[in-house]
């Protein structure tokens, strides 16, 4: 299963609070991604990383930051959560075949 | 950037019938077109993909066709079964760009027994 784990899997928080989602992989893949999934919008890329400390913005990066201090960990941070950030967040890695393999998802609710 | 449109958003078929989902993309540089299936509450999983040097690809009951001139590609599922019920996503990317996929909005396929 490409050894991807996301944590937490579910979180409820209040508007204005900081939130960090963690993605951990065990297979040393170079590329890692954070997507959000919302009804009618499919999956939209938030940020991606192409190596340790190498990250870049995706389509919907406003309000999000990321960090990758180790190959195996890719963190997504919402500095001050808003209700519009209620979503399901998927981490993914890119395999050598080109296939994107997704984690199980983290469901975030911002009240 | 790339924009991927997917139709229809919902599709209901009788078991045994065929289902077709269509996608269009905007960036002529895109050269990789995967399809993902997502069952309720689960992660999206790759079911088939096609690259721009190929016009059609089949895997058992699933086939994908690509028309690069028209910038559209389609997923065909034959002899549908209840377990085919899921949300299907098309996507497009340039393989040289770290495989950052742009997804369509998804199609909810319902196969009625």
mmCIF file with all atom_site columns, C-alpha atoms in Angstrom:
data_model
loop_
_atom_site.group_PDB
_atom_site.id
_atom_site.type_symbol
_atom_site.label_atom_id
_atom_site.label_alt_id
_atom_site.label_comp_id
_atom_site.label_asym_id
_atom_site.label_entity_id
_atom_site.label_seq_id
_atom_site.pdbx_PDB_ins_code
_atom_site.Cartn_x
_atom_site.Cartn_y
_atom_site.Cartn_z
_atom_site.occupancy
_atom_site.B_iso_or_equiv
_atom_site.pdbx_formal_charge
_atom_site.auth_seq_id
_atom_site.auth_comp_id
_atom_site.auth_asym_id
_atom_site.auth_atom_id
_atom_site.pdbx_PDB_model_num
ATOM 1   C CA . UNK A 1 1   ? 0.000   0.000  0.000   1.00 0.00 ? 1   UNK A CA 1
ATOM 2   C CA . UNK A 1 2   ? 3.030   2.304  -0.566  1.00 0.00 ? 2   UNK A CA 1
ATOM 3   C CA . UNK A 1 3   ? 3.354   2.718  3.199   1.00 0.00 ? 3   UNK A CA 1
ATOM 4   C CA . UNK A 1 4   ? 1.497   6.008  3.551   1.00 0.00 ? 4   UNK A CA 1
ATOM 5   C CA . UNK A 1 5   ? -0.171  6.963  6.792   1.00 0.00 ? 5   UNK A CA 1
ATOM 6   C CA . UNK A 1 6   ? -2.024  10.163 7.586   1.00 0.00 ? 6   UNK A CA 1
ATOM 7   C CA . UNK A 1 7   ? -2.755  11.580 11.005  1.00 0.00 ? 7   UNK A CA 1
ATOM 8   C CA . UNK A 1 8   ? -5.089  12.507 12.440  1.00 0.00 ? 8   UNK A CA 1
ATOM 9   C CA . UNK A 1 9   ? -7.746  10.707 10.410  1.00 0.00 ? 9   UNK A CA 1
ATOM 10  C CA . UNK A 1 10  ? -10.514 12.857 11.863  1.00 0.00 ? 10  UNK A CA 1
ATOM 11  C CA . UNK A 1 11  ? -10.372 16.246 13.512  1.00 0.00 ? 11  UNK A CA 1
ATOM 12  C CA . UNK A 1 12  ? -12.925 18.815 14.609  1.00 0.00 ? 12  UNK A CA 1
ATOM 13  C CA . UNK A 1 13  ? -11.625 22.255 15.432  1.00 0.00 ? 13  UNK A CA 1
ATOM 14  C CA . UNK A 1 14  ? -12.830 25.802 15.813  1.00 0.00 ? 14  UNK A CA 1
ATOM 15  C CA . UNK A 1 15  ? -12.350 28.760 13.504  1.00 0.00 ? 15  UNK A CA 1
ATOM 16  C CA . UNK A 1 16  ? -9.071  30.546 14.107  1.00 0.00 ? 16  UNK A CA 1
ATOM 17  C CA . UNK A 1 17  ? -7.185  27.621 15.605  1.00 0.00 ? 17  UNK A CA 1
ATOM 18  C CA . UNK A 1 18  ? -4.027  26.191 14.021  1.00 0.00 ? 18  UNK A CA 1
ATOM 19  C CA . UNK A 1 19  ? -4.156  22.674 12.603  1.00 0.00 ? 19  UNK A CA 1
ATOM 20  C CA . UNK A 1 20  ? -1.379  20.405 11.372  1.00 0.00 ? 20  UNK A CA 1
ATOM 21  C CA . UNK A 1 21  ? -1.943  17.273 9.341   1.00 0.00 ? 21  UNK A CA 1
ATOM 22  C CA . UNK A 1 22  ? 0.859   14.765 9.002   1.00 0.00 ? 22  UNK A CA 1
ATOM 23  C CA . UNK A 1 23  ? 1.706   12.473 6.132   1.00 0.00 ? 23  UNK A CA 1
ATOM 24  C CA . UNK A 1 24  ? 4.278   9.750  6.700   1.00 0.00 ? 24  UNK A CA 1
ATOM 25  C CA . UNK A 1 25  ? 5.717   7.407  4.070   1.00 0.00 ? 25  UNK A CA 1
ATOM 26  C CA . UNK A 1 26  ? 8.049   4.469  4.488   1.00 0.00 ? 26  UNK A CA 1
ATOM 27  C CA . UNK A 1 27  ? 9.288   3.926  0.905   1.00 0.00 ? 27  UNK A CA 1
ATOM 28  C CA . UNK A 1 28  ? 11.553  6.926  0.336   1.00 0.00 ? 28  UNK A CA 1
ATOM 29  C CA . UNK A 1 29  ? 9.532   8.444  -2.522  1.00 0.00 ? 29  UNK A CA 1
ATOM 30  C CA . UNK A 1 30  ? 10.797  11.813 -3.672  1.00 0.00 ? 30  UNK A CA 1
ATOM 31  C CA . UNK A 1 31  ? 7.507   13.483 -4.589  1.00 0.00 ? 31  UNK A CA 1
ATOM 32  C CA . UNK A 1 32  ? 4.729   14.061 -2.051  1.00 0.00 ? 32  UNK A CA 1
ATOM 33  C CA . UNK A 1 33  ? 1.481   15.973 -2.444  1.00 0.00 ? 33  UNK A CA 1
ATOM 34  C CA . UNK A 1 34  ? -1.411  17.367 -0.445  1.00 0.00 ? 34  UNK A CA 1
ATOM 35  C CA . UNK A 1 35  ? -4.834  17.445 -2.098  1.00 0.00 ? 35  UNK A CA 1
ATOM 36  C CA . UNK A 1 36  ? -8.203  18.482 -0.752  1.00 0.00 ? 36  UNK A CA 1
ATOM 37  C CA . UNK A 1 37  ? -11.435 16.853 -1.864  1.00 0.00 ? 37  UNK A CA 1
ATOM 38  C CA . UNK A 1 38  ? -14.748 18.685 -1.960  1.00 0.00 ? 38  UNK A CA 1
ATOM 39  C CA . UNK A 1 39  ? -18.009 17.666 -3.652  1.00 0.00 ? 39  UNK A CA 1
ATOM 40  C CA . UNK A 1 40  ? -18.116 18.793 -7.264  1.00 0.00 ? 40  UNK A CA 1
ATOM 41  C CA . UNK A 1 41  ? -14.480 19.885 -7.278  1.00 0.00 ? 41  UNK A CA 1
ATOM 42  C CA . UNK A 1 42  ? -12.720 16.573 -7.442  1.00 0.00 ? 42  UNK A CA 1
ATOM 43  C CA . UNK A 1 43  ? -9.267  16.663 -5.910  1.00 0.00 ? 43  UNK A CA 1
ATOM 44  C CA . UNK A 1 44  ? -7.386  19.950 -5.925  1.00 0.00 ? 44  UNK A CA 1
ATOM 45  C CA . UNK A 1 45  ? -3.674  20.274 -5.309  1.00 0.00 ? 45  UNK A CA 1
ATOM 46  C CA . UNK A 1 46  ? -2.716  22.407 -2.303  1.00 0.00 ? 46  UNK A CA 1
ATOM 47  C CA . UNK A 1 47  ? 1.067   22.020 -2.129  1.00 0.00 ? 47  UNK A CA 1
ATOM 48  C CA . UNK A 1 48  ? 3.641   19.522 -3.256  1.00 0.00 ? 48  UNK A CA 1
ATOM 49  C CA . UNK A 1 49  ? 7.223   18.619 -2.425  1.00 0.00 ? 49  UNK A CA 1
ATOM 50  C CA . UNK A 1 50  ? 9.999   17.350 -4.655  1.00 0.00 ? 50  UNK A CA 1
ATOM 51  C CA . UNK A 1 51  ? 12.512  16.730 -1.897  1.00 0.00 ? 51  UNK A CA 1
ATOM 52  C CA . UNK A 1 52  ? 13.581  17.675 1.603   1.00 0.00 ? 52  UNK A CA 1
ATOM 53  C CA . UNK A 1 53  ? 12.924  21.400 2.109   1.00 0.00 ? 53  UNK A CA 1
ATOM 54  C CA . UNK A 1 54  ? 11.795  21.701 -1.536  1.00 0.00 ? 54  UNK A CA 1
ATOM 55  C CA . UNK A 1 55  ? 8.139   22.600 -1.769  1.00 0.00 ? 55  UNK A CA 1
ATOM 56  C CA . UNK A 1 56  ? 5.887   24.579 -4.082  1.00 0.00 ? 56  UNK A CA 1
ATOM 57  C CA . UNK A 1 57  ? 2.331   25.837 -4.310  1.00 0.00 ? 57  UNK A CA 1
ATOM 58  C CA . UNK A 1 58  ? -0.516  24.113 -6.020  1.00 0.00 ? 58  UNK A CA 1
ATOM 59  C CA . UNK A 1 59  ? -3.869  25.334 -7.264  1.00 0.00 ? 59  UNK A CA 1
ATOM 60  C CA . UNK A 1 60  ? -5.444  26.174 -3.882  1.00 0.00 ? 60  UNK A CA 1
ATOM 61  C CA . UNK A 1 61  ? -2.535  27.069 -1.592  1.00 0.00 ? 61  UNK A CA 1
ATOM 62  C CA . UNK A 1 62  ? -3.947  30.195 0.101   1.00 0.00 ? 62  UNK A CA 1
ATOM 63  C CA . UNK A 1 63  ? -4.297  29.654 3.856   1.00 0.00 ? 63  UNK A CA 1
ATOM 64  C CA . UNK A 1 64  ? -2.010  26.613 3.871   1.00 0.00 ? 64  UNK A CA 1
ATOM 65  C CA . UNK A 1 65  ? 1.682   26.059 4.459   1.00 0.00 ? 65  UNK A CA 1
ATOM 66  C CA . UNK A 1 66  ? 3.790   22.905 4.279   1.00 0.00 ? 66  UNK A CA 1
ATOM 67  C CA . UNK A 1 67  ? 7.084   21.624 5.518   1.00 0.00 ? 67  UNK A CA 1
ATOM 68  C CA . UNK A 1 68  ? 9.275   18.683 4.671   1.00 0.00 ? 68  UNK A CA 1
ATOM 69  C CA . UNK A 1 69  ? 12.260  18.379 6.969   1.00 0.00 ? 69  UNK A CA 1
ATOM 70  C CA . UNK A 1 70  ? 12.653  14.634 6.357   1.00 0.00 ? 70  UNK A CA 1
ATOM 71  C CA . UNK A 1 71  ? 12.030  12.537 3.279   1.00 0.00 ? 71  UNK A CA 1
ATOM 72  C CA . UNK A 1 72  ? 9.374   10.509 5.046   1.00 0.00 ? 72  UNK A CA 1
ATOM 73  C CA . UNK A 1 73  ? 7.264   13.328 6.506   1.00 0.00 ? 73  UNK A CA 1
ATOM 74  C CA . UNK A 1 74  ? 5.207   16.009 4.769   1.00 0.00 ? 74  UNK A CA 1
ATOM 75  C CA . UNK A 1 75  ? 3.237   18.324 7.050   1.00 0.00 ? 75  UNK A CA 1
ATOM 76  C CA . UNK A 1 76  ? 0.288   20.498 6.064   1.00 0.00 ? 76  UNK A CA 1
ATOM 77  C CA . UNK A 1 77  ? -0.499  23.424 8.360   1.00 0.00 ? 77  UNK A CA 1
ATOM 78  C CA . UNK A 1 78  ? -3.543  25.638 8.524   1.00 0.00 ? 78  UNK A CA 1
ATOM 79  C CA . UNK A 1 79  ? -2.278  28.618 10.497  1.00 0.00 ? 79  UNK A CA 1
ATOM 80  C CA . UNK A 1 80  ? -5.786  29.873 11.340  1.00 0.00 ? 80  UNK A CA 1
ATOM 81  C CA . UNK A 1 81  ? -8.498  27.462 10.256  1.00 0.00 ? 81  UNK A CA 1
ATOM 82  C CA . UNK A 1 82  ? -11.620 28.774 8.533   1.00 0.00 ? 82  UNK A CA 1
ATOM 83  C CA . UNK A 1 83  ? -14.918 27.041 7.787   1.00 0.00 ? 83  UNK A CA 1
ATOM 84  C CA . UNK A 1 84  ? -14.034 27.012 4.069   1.00 0.00 ? 84  UNK A CA 1
ATOM 85  C CA . UNK A 1 85  ? -11.191 24.654 4.927   1.00 0.00 ? 85  UNK A CA 1
ATOM 86  C CA . UNK A 1 86  ? -13.604 21.974 6.083   1.00 0.00 ? 86  UNK A CA 1
ATOM 87  C CA . UNK A 1 87  ? -12.716 19.168 3.721   1.00 0.00 ? 87  UNK A CA 1
ATOM 88  C CA . UNK A 1 88  ? -11.149 15.771 3.289   1.00 0.00 ? 88  UNK A CA 1
ATOM 89  C CA . UNK A 1 89  ? -7.400  16.036 2.854   1.00 0.00 ? 89  UNK A CA 1
ATOM 90  C CA . UNK A 1 90  ? -5.420  13.411 0.986   1.00 0.00 ? 90  UNK A CA 1
ATOM 91  C CA . UNK A 1 91  ? -1.690  13.003 0.975   1.00 0.00 ? 91  UNK A CA 1
ATOM 92  C CA . UNK A 1 92  ? -0.145  11.227 -2.010  1.00 0.00 ? 92  UNK A CA 1
ATOM 93  C CA . UNK A 1 93  ? 3.191   9.990  -3.251  1.00 0.00 ? 93  UNK A CA 1
ATOM 94  C CA . UNK A 1 94  ? 4.326   9.556  -6.838  1.00 0.00 ? 94  UNK A CA 1
ATOM 95  C CA . UNK A 1 95  ? 5.634   6.118  -7.711  1.00 0.00 ? 95  UNK A CA 1
ATOM 96  C CA . UNK A 1 96  ? 8.287   5.510  -10.346 1.00 0.00 ? 96  UNK A CA 1
ATOM 97  C CA . UNK A 1 97  ? 5.559   4.283  -12.719 1.00 0.00 ? 97  UNK A CA 1
ATOM 98  C CA . UNK A 1 98  ? 3.926   7.720  -12.528 1.00 0.00 ? 98  UNK A CA 1
ATOM 99  C CA . UNK A 1 99  ? 1.030   6.461  -10.458 1.00 0.00 ? 99  UNK A CA 1
ATOM 100 C CA . UNK A 1 100 ? -0.124  8.672  -7.627  1.00 0.00 ? 100 UNK A CA 1
ATOM 101 C CA . UNK A 1 101 ? -0.841  6.610  -4.531  1.00 0.00 ? 101 UNK A CA 1
ATOM 102 C CA . UNK A 1 102 ? -3.062  8.219  -1.919  1.00 0.00 ? 102 UNK A CA 1
ATOM 103 C CA . UNK A 1 103 ? -3.199  7.940  1.824   1.00 0.00 ? 103 UNK A CA 1
ATOM 104 C CA . UNK A 1 104 ? -6.482  7.119  3.558   1.00 0.00 ? 104 UNK A CA 1
ATOM 105 C CA . UNK A 1 105 ? -7.446  10.750 4.006   1.00 0.00 ? 105 UNK A CA 1
ATOM 106 C CA . UNK A 1 106 ? -7.967  13.108 6.934   1.00 0.00 ? 106 UNK A CA 1
ATOM 107 C CA . UNK A 1 107 ? -11.424 14.520 7.494   1.00 0.00 ? 107 UNK A CA 1
ATOM 108 C CA . UNK A 1 108 ? -11.257 18.034 8.941   1.00 0.00 ? 108 UNK A CA 1
ATOM 109 C CA . UNK A 1 109 ? -14.265 19.931 10.240  1.00 0.00 ? 109 UNK A CA 1
ATOM 110 C CA . UNK A 1 110 ? -13.878 23.599 11.156  1.00 0.00 ? 110 UNK A CA 1
ATOM 111 C CA . UNK A 1 111 ? -16.763 24.925 13.245  1.00 0.00 ? 111 UNK A CA 1
ATOM 112 C CA . UNK B 2 1   ? -2.545  25.943 -15.860 1.00 0.00 ? 1   UNK B CA 1
ATOM 113 C CA . UNK B 2 2   ? -4.363  22.782 -16.787 1.00 0.00 ? 2   UNK B CA 1
ATOM 114 C CA . UNK B 2 3   ? -8.161  22.566 -16.550 1.00 0.00 ? 3   UNK B CA 1
ATOM 115 C CA . UNK B 2 4   ? -10.001 19.240 -16.712 1.00 0.00 ? 4   UNK B CA 1
ATOM 116 C CA . UNK B 2 5   ? -13.751 19.013 -17.260 1.00 0.00 ? 5   UNK B CA 1
ATOM 117 C CA . UNK B 2 6   ? -15.585 15.758 -16.591 1.00 0.00 ? 6   UNK B CA 1
ATOM 118 C CA . UNK B 2 7   ? -19.076 14.651 -17.641 1.00 0.00 ? 7   UNK B CA 1
ATOM 119 C CA . UNK B 2 8   ? -21.536 13.490 -16.540 1.00 0.00 ? 8   UNK B CA 1
ATOM 120 C CA . UNK B 2 9   ? -21.431 14.242 -12.831 1.00 0.00 ? 9   UNK B CA 1
ATOM 121 C CA . UNK B 2 10  ? -23.784 11.321 -12.137 1.00 0.00 ? 10  UNK B CA 1
ATOM 122 C CA . UNK B 2 11  ? -24.514 8.231  -14.200 1.00 0.00 ? 11  UNK B CA 1
ATOM 123 C CA . UNK B 2 12  ? -26.994 5.473  -13.483 1.00 0.00 ? 12  UNK B CA 1
ATOM 124 C CA . UNK B 2 13  ? -26.972 2.233  -15.502 1.00 0.00 ? 13  UNK B CA 1
ATOM 125 C CA . UNK B 2 14  ? -28.485 -1.209 -15.273 1.00 0.00 ? 14  UNK B CA 1
ATOM 126 C CA . UNK B 2 15  ? -26.214 -4.086 -14.401 1.00 0.00 ? 15  UNK B CA 1
ATOM 127 C CA . UNK B 2 16  ? -24.713 -5.484 -17.585 1.00 0.00 ? 16  UNK B CA 1
ATOM 128 C CA . UNK B 2 17  ? -24.961 -2.228 -19.524 1.00 0.00 ? 17  UNK B CA 1
ATOM 129 C CA . UNK B 2 18  ? -21.968 -0.137 -20.567 1.00 0.00 ? 18  UNK B CA 1
ATOM 130 C CA . UNK B 2 19  ? -20.943 3.154  -18.974 1.00 0.00 ? 19  UNK B CA 1
ATOM 131 C CA . UNK B 2 20  ? -18.971 5.958  -20.596 1.00 0.00 ? 20  UNK B CA 1
ATOM 132 C CA . UNK B 2 21  ? -17.398 8.912  -18.803 1.00 0.00 ? 21  UNK B CA 1
ATOM 133 C CA . UNK B 2 22  ? -15.832 11.745 -20.782 1.00 0.00 ? 22  UNK B CA 1
ATOM 134 C CA . UNK B 2 23  ? -13.171 14.301 -19.955 1.00 0.00 ? 23  UNK B CA 1
ATOM 135 C CA . UNK B 2 24  ? -11.655 17.256 -21.752 1.00 0.00 ? 24  UNK B CA 1
ATOM 136 C CA . UNK B 2 25  ? -8.415  19.006 -20.915 1.00 0.00 ? 25  UNK B CA 1
ATOM 137 C CA . UNK B 2 26  ? -6.988  22.379 -21.840 1.00 0.00 ? 26  UNK B CA 1
ATOM 138 C CA . UNK B 2 27  ? -3.190  22.082 -21.829 1.00 0.00 ? 27  UNK B CA 1
ATOM 139 C CA . UNK B 2 28  ? -1.850  20.550 -25.035 1.00 0.00 ? 28  UNK B CA 1
ATOM 140 C CA . UNK B 2 29  ? 1.406   19.743 -23.191 1.00 0.00 ? 29  UNK B CA 1
ATOM 141 C CA . UNK B 2 30  ? -0.354  17.194 -20.966 1.00 0.00 ? 30  UNK B CA 1
ATOM 142 C CA . UNK B 2 31  ? 0.732   13.675 -21.821 1.00 0.00 ? 31  UNK B CA 1
ATOM 143 C CA . UNK B 2 32  ? -0.457  11.427 -18.997 1.00 0.00 ? 32  UNK B CA 1
ATOM 144 C CA . UNK B 2 33  ? -4.135  10.631 -18.348 1.00 0.00 ? 33  UNK B CA 1
ATOM 145 C CA . UNK B 2 34  ? -5.041  8.358  -15.421 1.00 0.00 ? 34  UNK B CA 1
ATOM 146 C CA . UNK B 2 35  ? -8.431  7.316  -14.111 1.00 0.00 ? 35  UNK B CA 1
ATOM 147 C CA . UNK B 2 36  ? -9.105  6.783  -10.430 1.00 0.00 ? 36  UNK B CA 1
ATOM 148 C CA . UNK B 2 37  ? -11.944 4.960  -8.705  1.00 0.00 ? 37  UNK B CA 1
ATOM 149 C CA . UNK B 2 38  ? -13.047 5.974  -5.236  1.00 0.00 ? 38  UNK B CA 1
ATOM 150 C CA . UNK B 2 39  ? -15.408 3.834  -3.226  1.00 0.00 ? 39  UNK B CA 1
ATOM 151 C CA . UNK B 2 40  ? -17.387 5.408  -0.429  1.00 0.00 ? 40  UNK B CA 1
ATOM 152 C CA . UNK B 2 41  ? -15.123 6.426  2.438   1.00 0.00 ? 41  UNK B CA 1
ATOM 153 C CA . UNK B 2 42  ? -12.007 5.092  0.751   1.00 0.00 ? 42  UNK B CA 1
ATOM 154 C CA . UNK B 2 43  ? -8.963  6.575  -0.966  1.00 0.00 ? 43  UNK B CA 1
ATOM 155 C CA . UNK B 2 44  ? -8.905  7.116  -4.755  1.00 0.00 ? 44  UNK B CA 1
ATOM 156 C CA . UNK B 2 45  ? -7.183  4.212  -6.497  1.00 0.00 ? 45  UNK B CA 1
ATOM 157 C CA . UNK B 2 46  ? -5.740  4.047  -10.000 1.00 0.00 ? 46  UNK B CA 1
ATOM 158 C CA . UNK B 2 47  ? -7.677  1.746  -12.304 1.00 0.00 ? 47  UNK B CA 1
ATOM 159 C CA . UNK B 2 48  ? -6.145  2.534  -15.687 1.00 0.00 ? 48  UNK B CA 1
ATOM 160 C CA . UNK B 2 49  ? -3.980  5.152  -17.333 1.00 0.00 ? 49  UNK B CA 1
ATOM 161 C CA . UNK B 2 50  ? -2.942  6.146  -20.828 1.00 0.00 ? 50  UNK B CA 1
ATOM 162 C CA . UNK B 2 51  ? -0.047  8.116  -22.229 1.00 0.00 ? 51  UNK B CA 1
ATOM 163 C CA . UNK B 2 52  ? -0.156  10.435 -25.211 1.00 0.00 ? 52  UNK B CA 1
ATOM 164 C CA . UNK B 2 53  ? 1.626   8.073  -27.568 1.00 0.00 ? 53  UNK B CA 1
ATOM 165 C CA . UNK B 2 54  ? -1.261  5.596  -27.298 1.00 0.00 ? 54  UNK B CA 1
ATOM 166 C CA . UNK B 2 55  ? -4.819  6.025  -28.589 1.00 0.00 ? 55  UNK B CA 1
ATOM 167 C CA . UNK B 2 56  ? -6.534  3.261  -26.656 1.00 0.00 ? 56  UNK B CA 1
ATOM 168 C CA . UNK B 2 57  ? -5.803  0.931  -23.778 1.00 0.00 ? 57  UNK B CA 1
ATOM 169 C CA . UNK B 2 58  ? -7.847  -1.968 -22.399 1.00 0.00 ? 58  UNK B CA 1
ATOM 170 C CA . UNK B 2 59  ? -7.800  -3.916 -19.179 1.00 0.00 ? 59  UNK B CA 1
ATOM 171 C CA . UNK B 2 60  ? -10.513 -6.551 -18.997 1.00 0.00 ? 60  UNK B CA 1
ATOM 172 C CA . UNK B 2 61  ? -13.849 -4.672 -18.813 1.00 0.00 ? 61  UNK B CA 1
ATOM 173 C CA . UNK B 2 62  ? -12.247 -1.242 -18.703 1.00 0.00 ? 62  UNK B CA 1
ATOM 174 C CA . UNK B 2 63  ? -10.908 0.758  -21.635 1.00 0.00 ? 63  UNK B CA 1
ATOM 175 C CA . UNK B 2 64  ? -9.677  4.289  -22.092 1.00 0.00 ? 64  UNK B CA 1
ATOM 176 C CA . UNK B 2 65  ? -9.476  6.219  -25.350 1.00 0.00 ? 65  UNK B CA 1
ATOM 177 C CA . UNK B 2 66  ? -7.527  9.390  -26.033 1.00 0.00 ? 66  UNK B CA 1
ATOM 178 C CA . UNK B 2 67  ? -7.947  11.966 -28.788 1.00 0.00 ? 67  UNK B CA 1
ATOM 179 C CA . UNK B 2 68  ? -5.049  14.394 -28.476 1.00 0.00 ? 68  UNK B CA 1
ATOM 180 C CA . UNK B 2 69  ? -6.202  16.555 -31.352 1.00 0.00 ? 69  UNK B CA 1
ATOM 181 C CA . UNK B 2 70  ? -9.548  17.213 -29.719 1.00 0.00 ? 70  UNK B CA 1
ATOM 182 C CA . UNK B 2 71  ? -8.025  17.104 -26.217 1.00 0.00 ? 71  UNK B CA 1
ATOM 183 C CA . UNK B 2 72  ? -10.481 14.642 -24.801 1.00 0.00 ? 72  UNK B CA 1
ATOM 184 C CA . UNK B 2 73  ? -10.327 11.163 -23.304 1.00 0.00 ? 73  UNK B CA 1
ATOM 185 C CA . UNK B 2 74  ? -12.948 8.721  -22.153 1.00 0.00 ? 74  UNK B CA 1
ATOM 186 C CA . UNK B 2 75  ? -13.410 5.781  -19.802 1.00 0.00 ? 75  UNK B CA 1
ATOM 187 C CA . UNK B 2 76  ? -15.507 2.860  -21.001 1.00 0.00 ? 76  UNK B CA 1
ATOM 188 C CA . UNK B 2 77  ? -16.766 0.176  -18.636 1.00 0.00 ? 77  UNK B CA 1
ATOM 189 C CA . UNK B 2 78  ? -18.511 -2.808 -20.232 1.00 0.00 ? 78  UNK B CA 1
ATOM 190 C CA . UNK B 2 79  ? -20.764 -5.384 -18.570 1.00 0.00 ? 79  UNK B CA 1
ATOM 191 C CA . UNK B 2 80  ? -21.127 -3.231 -15.481 1.00 0.00 ? 80  UNK B CA 1
ATOM 192 C CA . UNK B 2 81  ? -21.512 -4.897 -12.111 1.00 0.00 ? 81  UNK B CA 1
ATOM 193 C CA . UNK B 2 82  ? -22.787 -3.531 -8.779  1.00 0.00 ? 82  UNK B CA 1
ATOM 194 C CA . UNK B 2 83  ? -19.209 -3.401 -7.481  1.00 0.00 ? 83  UNK B CA 1
ATOM 195 C CA . UNK B 2 84  ? -18.423 -0.853 -10.211 1.00 0.00 ? 84  UNK B CA 1
ATOM 196 C CA . UNK B 2 85  ? -20.564 1.634  -8.287  1.00 0.00 ? 85  UNK B CA 1
ATOM 197 C CA . UNK B 2 86  ? -18.201 4.384  -7.122  1.00 0.00 ? 86  UNK B CA 1
ATOM 198 C CA . UNK B 2 87  ? -16.960 7.867  -7.958  1.00 0.00 ? 87  UNK B CA 1
ATOM 199 C CA . UNK B 2 88  ? -14.591 7.986  -10.916 1.00 0.00 ? 88  UNK B CA 1
ATOM 200 C CA . UNK B 2 89  ? -12.061 10.760 -11.500 1.00 0.00 ? 89  UNK B CA 1
ATOM 201 C CA . UNK B 2 90  ? -10.129 11.552 -14.636 1.00 0.00 ? 90  UNK B CA 1
ATOM 202 C CA . UNK B 2 91  ? -6.896  13.511 -14.443 1.00 0.00 ? 91  UNK B CA 1
ATOM 203 C CA . UNK B 2 92  ? -4.179  14.965 -16.630 1.00 0.00 ? 92  UNK B CA 1
ATOM 204 C CA . UNK B 2 93  ? -0.570  15.956 -16.150 1.00 0.00 ? 93  UNK B CA 1
ATOM 205 C CA . UNK B 2 94  ? 2.757   16.515 -17.806 1.00 0.00 ? 94  UNK B CA 1
ATOM 206 C CA . UNK B 2 95  ? 4.959   13.649 -16.746 1.00 0.00 ? 95  UNK B CA 1
ATOM 207 C CA . UNK B 2 96  ? 7.995   15.931 -16.671 1.00 0.00 ? 96  UNK B CA 1
ATOM 208 C CA . UNK B 2 97  ? 6.442   18.168 -14.023 1.00 0.00 ? 97  UNK B CA 1
ATOM 209 C CA . UNK B 2 98  ? 6.615   15.803 -11.068 1.00 0.00 ? 98  UNK B CA 1
ATOM 210 C CA . UNK B 2 99  ? 3.340   14.262 -12.118 1.00 0.00 ? 99  UNK B CA 1
ATOM 211 C CA . UNK B 2 100 ? 1.151   16.954 -10.571 1.00 0.00 ? 100 UNK B CA 1
ATOM 212 C CA . UNK B 2 101 ? -2.260  15.732 -11.542 1.00 0.00 ? 101 UNK B CA 1
ATOM 213 C CA . UNK B 2 102 ? -5.168  18.038 -12.297 1.00 0.00 ? 102 UNK B CA 1
ATOM 214 C CA . UNK B 2 103 ? -8.422  16.198 -11.623 1.00 0.00 ? 103 UNK B CA 1
ATOM 215 C CA . UNK B 2 104 ? -11.863 16.436 -13.116 1.00 0.00 ? 104 UNK B CA 1
ATOM 216 C CA . UNK B 2 105 ? -14.823 16.995 -10.815 1.00 0.00 ? 105 UNK B CA 1
ATOM 217 C CA . UNK B 2 106 ? -15.756 13.311 -10.642 1.00 0.00 ? 106 UNK B CA 1
ATOM 218 C CA . UNK B 2 107 ? -18.600 11.081 -11.854 1.00 0.00 ? 107 UNK B CA 1
ATOM 219 C CA . UNK B 2 108 ? -20.767 9.135  -9.462  1.00 0.00 ? 108 UNK B CA 1
ATOM 220 C CA . UNK B 2 109 ? -21.596 5.834  -11.178 1.00 0.00 ? 109 UNK B CA 1
ATOM 221 C CA . UNK B 2 110 ? -24.499 3.824  -9.846  1.00 0.00 ? 110 UNK B CA 1
ATOM 222 C CA . UNK B 2 111 ? -25.042 0.312  -11.199 1.00 0.00 ? 111 UNK B CA 1
ATOM 223 C CA . UNK B 2 112 ? -28.523 -0.964 -10.455 1.00 0.00 ? 112 UNK B CA 1
ATOM 224 C CA . UNK B 2 113 ? -28.920 -4.731 -10.011 1.00 0.00 ? 113 UNK B CA 1
#
